PDB file of C-alpha atoms in Angstrom:
ATOM      1  CA  PRO A 159     -23.612   3.799 -16.501  1.00 81.00           C
ATOM      2  CA  ALA A 160     -26.433   1.379 -17.844  1.00 86.00           C
ATOM      3  CA  ALA A 161     -25.860  -1.893 -18.049  1.00 88.00           C
ATOM      4  CA  GLY A 162     -24.543  -4.117 -20.423  1.00 89.00           C
ATOM      5  CA  SER A 163     -22.315  -0.813 -21.525  1.00 90.00           C
ATOM      6  CA  ASN A 164     -18.921  -1.764 -23.293  1.00 91.00           C
ATOM      7  CA  THR A 165     -17.715   2.070 -23.703  1.00 91.00           C
ATOM      8  CA  PHE A 166     -18.100   2.647 -19.694  1.00 91.00           C
ATOM      9  CA  SER A 167     -14.661   3.814 -18.560  1.00 91.00           C
ATOM     10  CA  LEU A 168     -13.100   6.591 -15.924  1.00 89.00           C
ATOM     11  CA  TYR A 169     -11.036   9.370 -16.640  1.00 88.00           C
ATOM     12  CA  ALA A 170      -8.018  10.457 -14.180  1.00 88.00           C
ATOM     13  CA  SER A 171      -6.934  13.542 -15.399  1.00 88.00           C
ATOM     14  CA  GLY A 172      -3.552  15.330 -12.956  1.00 85.00           C
ATOM     15  CA  ALA A 173      -1.657  12.661 -13.836  1.00 84.00           C
ATOM     16  CA  PRO A 174       2.105  12.194 -14.542  1.00 86.00           C
ATOM     17  CA  GLU A 175       3.292  11.762 -18.105  1.00 87.00           C
ATOM     18  CA  ASN A 176       3.423   8.198 -18.467  1.00 88.00           C
ATOM     19  CA  GLY A 177       2.470   7.604 -14.430  1.00 88.00           C
ATOM     20  CA  ILE A 178       1.823   3.639 -13.451  1.00 90.00           C
ATOM     21  CA  GLY A 179      -0.799   3.685 -10.707  1.00 89.00           C
ATOM     22  CA  LEU A 180      -3.763   1.173  -9.080  1.00 89.00           C
ATOM     23  CA  LEU A 181      -7.848   1.697 -10.121  1.00 91.00           C
ATOM     24  CA  GLY A 182      -9.828  -0.103  -6.896  1.00 92.00           C
ATOM     25  CA  LEU A 183     -12.986  -1.183  -7.147  1.00 92.00           C
ATOM     26  CA  SER A 184     -15.152  -2.082  -4.741  1.00 94.00           C
ATOM     27  CA  PRO A 185     -19.332  -2.409  -3.027  1.00 93.00           C
ATOM     28  CA  LEU A 186     -18.161   0.259   0.045  1.00 93.00           C
ATOM     29  CA  GLY A 187     -16.999   4.198   0.130  1.00 93.00           C
ATOM     30  CA  ASN A 188     -15.009   4.964   3.045  1.00 92.00           C
ATOM     31  CA  PRO A 189     -16.360   8.824   3.646  1.00 91.00           C
ATOM     32  CA  TRP A 190     -13.375   9.025   6.261  1.00 92.00           C
ATOM     33  CA  GLY A 191     -10.537   8.031   4.114  1.00 91.00           C
ATOM     34  CA  ARG A 192      -7.994   6.036   5.751  1.00 90.00           C
ATOM     35  CA  ASP A 193      -3.946   5.958   6.217  1.00 91.00           C
ATOM     36  CA  VAL A 194      -2.405   2.876   3.887  1.00 87.00           C
ATOM     37  CA  LEU A 195       1.950   2.658   2.950  1.00 88.00           C
ATOM     38  CA  GLY A 196       1.199   7.059   2.550  1.00 88.00           C
ATOM     39  CA  LEU A 197      -2.076   6.878   0.290  1.00 85.00           C
ATOM     40  CA  THR A 198      -5.768   8.185   1.322  1.00 91.00           C
ATOM     41  CA  LEU A 199      -7.678   4.766   0.950  1.00 90.00           C
ATOM     42  CA  TRP A 200     -11.756   6.823   0.116  1.00 94.00           C
ATOM     43  CA  LEU A 201     -13.224   3.224  -0.960  1.00 93.00           C
ATOM     44  CA  GLY A 202     -14.570  -0.048   2.099  1.00 91.00           C
ATOM     45  CA  THR A 203     -12.187  -3.055   1.771  1.00 87.00           C
ATOM     46  CA  SER A 204     -14.137  -5.855   0.818  1.00 87.00           C
ATOM     47  CA  PRO A 205     -13.424  -9.687  -0.184  1.00 89.00           C
ATOM     48  CA  SER A 206     -15.048  -8.854  -3.674  1.00 88.00           C
ATOM     49  CA  MET A 207     -12.625  -4.999  -3.836  1.00 91.00           C
ATOM     50  CA  ALA A 208     -10.508  -5.653  -6.883  1.00 91.00           C
ATOM     51  CA  VAL A 209      -7.198  -3.740  -7.889  1.00 91.00           C
ATOM     52  CA  LEU A 210      -5.948  -2.812 -11.284  1.00 90.00           C
ATOM     53  CA  PRO A 211      -3.604  -1.594 -12.455  1.00 91.00           C
ATOM     54  CA  VAL A 212      -3.464   1.734 -15.531  1.00 90.00           C
ATOM     55  CA  GLN A 213      -1.029   4.407 -17.113  1.00 89.00           C
ATOM     56  CA  ALA A 214      -1.229   7.267 -17.981  1.00 89.00           C
ATOM     57  CA  GLN A 215      -0.037   8.536 -21.429  1.00 84.00           C
ATOM     58  CA  ALA A 216       1.433  10.265 -22.698  1.00 84.00           C
ATOM     59  CA  ILE A 217      -0.727  13.798 -21.548  1.00 83.00           C
ATOM     60  CA  PRO A 218      -0.796  13.503 -18.406  1.00 82.00           C
ATOM     61  CA  TYR A 219      -4.483  11.331 -17.934  1.00 85.00           C
ATOM     62  CA  ALA A 220      -5.978   8.504 -17.425  1.00 87.00           C
ATOM     63  CA  GLU A 221      -9.143   6.506 -18.792  1.00 87.00           C
ATOM     64  CA  VAL A 222      -9.443   2.869 -18.081  1.00 89.00           C
ATOM     65  CA  VAL A 223     -12.784   1.053 -20.650  1.00 90.00           C
ATOM     66  CA  ILE A 224     -14.386  -0.969 -17.381  1.00 89.00           C
ATOM     67  CA  PRO A 225     -17.498  -3.184 -19.574  1.00 90.00           C
ATOM     68  CA  ILE A 226     -20.190  -3.289 -17.275  1.00 90.00           C
ATOM     69  CA  PRO A 227     -22.255  -6.441 -17.146  1.00 90.00           C
ATOM     70  CA  LEU A 228     -26.356  -7.174 -17.560  1.00 91.00           C
ATOM     71  CA  ALA A 229     -26.283  -8.058 -14.431  1.00 89.00           C
ATOM     72  CA  ALA A 230     -24.667  -5.810 -12.400  1.00 87.00           C
ATOM     73  CA  ALA A 231     -27.926  -3.257 -12.909  1.00 88.00           C
ATOM     74  CA  GLY A 232     -29.243  -2.056  -9.502  1.00 88.00           C
ATOM     75  CA  LEU A 233     -25.614  -1.773  -7.896  1.00 88.00           C
ATOM     76  CA  GLU A 234     -23.353   0.528  -6.221  1.00 90.00           C
ATOM     77  CA  ILE A 235     -19.577   0.569  -7.278  1.00 91.00           C
ATOM     78  CA  TYR A 236     -16.428   2.911  -5.649  1.00 93.00           C
ATOM     79  CA  ALA A 237     -13.813   3.468  -7.538  1.00 91.00           C
ATOM     80  CA  GLN A 238     -10.752   5.054  -7.152  1.00 91.00           C
ATOM     81  CA  ILE A 239      -7.174   6.199  -8.610  1.00 87.00           C
ATOM     82  CA  GLN A 240      -4.191   6.244  -7.374  1.00 85.00           C
TER      83      GLN A 240
END
């Protein structure tokens, strides 16, 4: 993805139809995973971590458009949709 893009999106397939979930964004990854309320969290926790609600469509997928600001050039962000 390019900094300054207004059309960048994350896509999750296999979601239940019209299902509700969460999108986590973090500057830290966690390659070992960690159990949180019965779910494996692959993100490292950080004060700058963001959690956003997501909803799947009638066909089983979820897509979240995330504009990338110009100031984000060179940053690494980890994402997980659950």
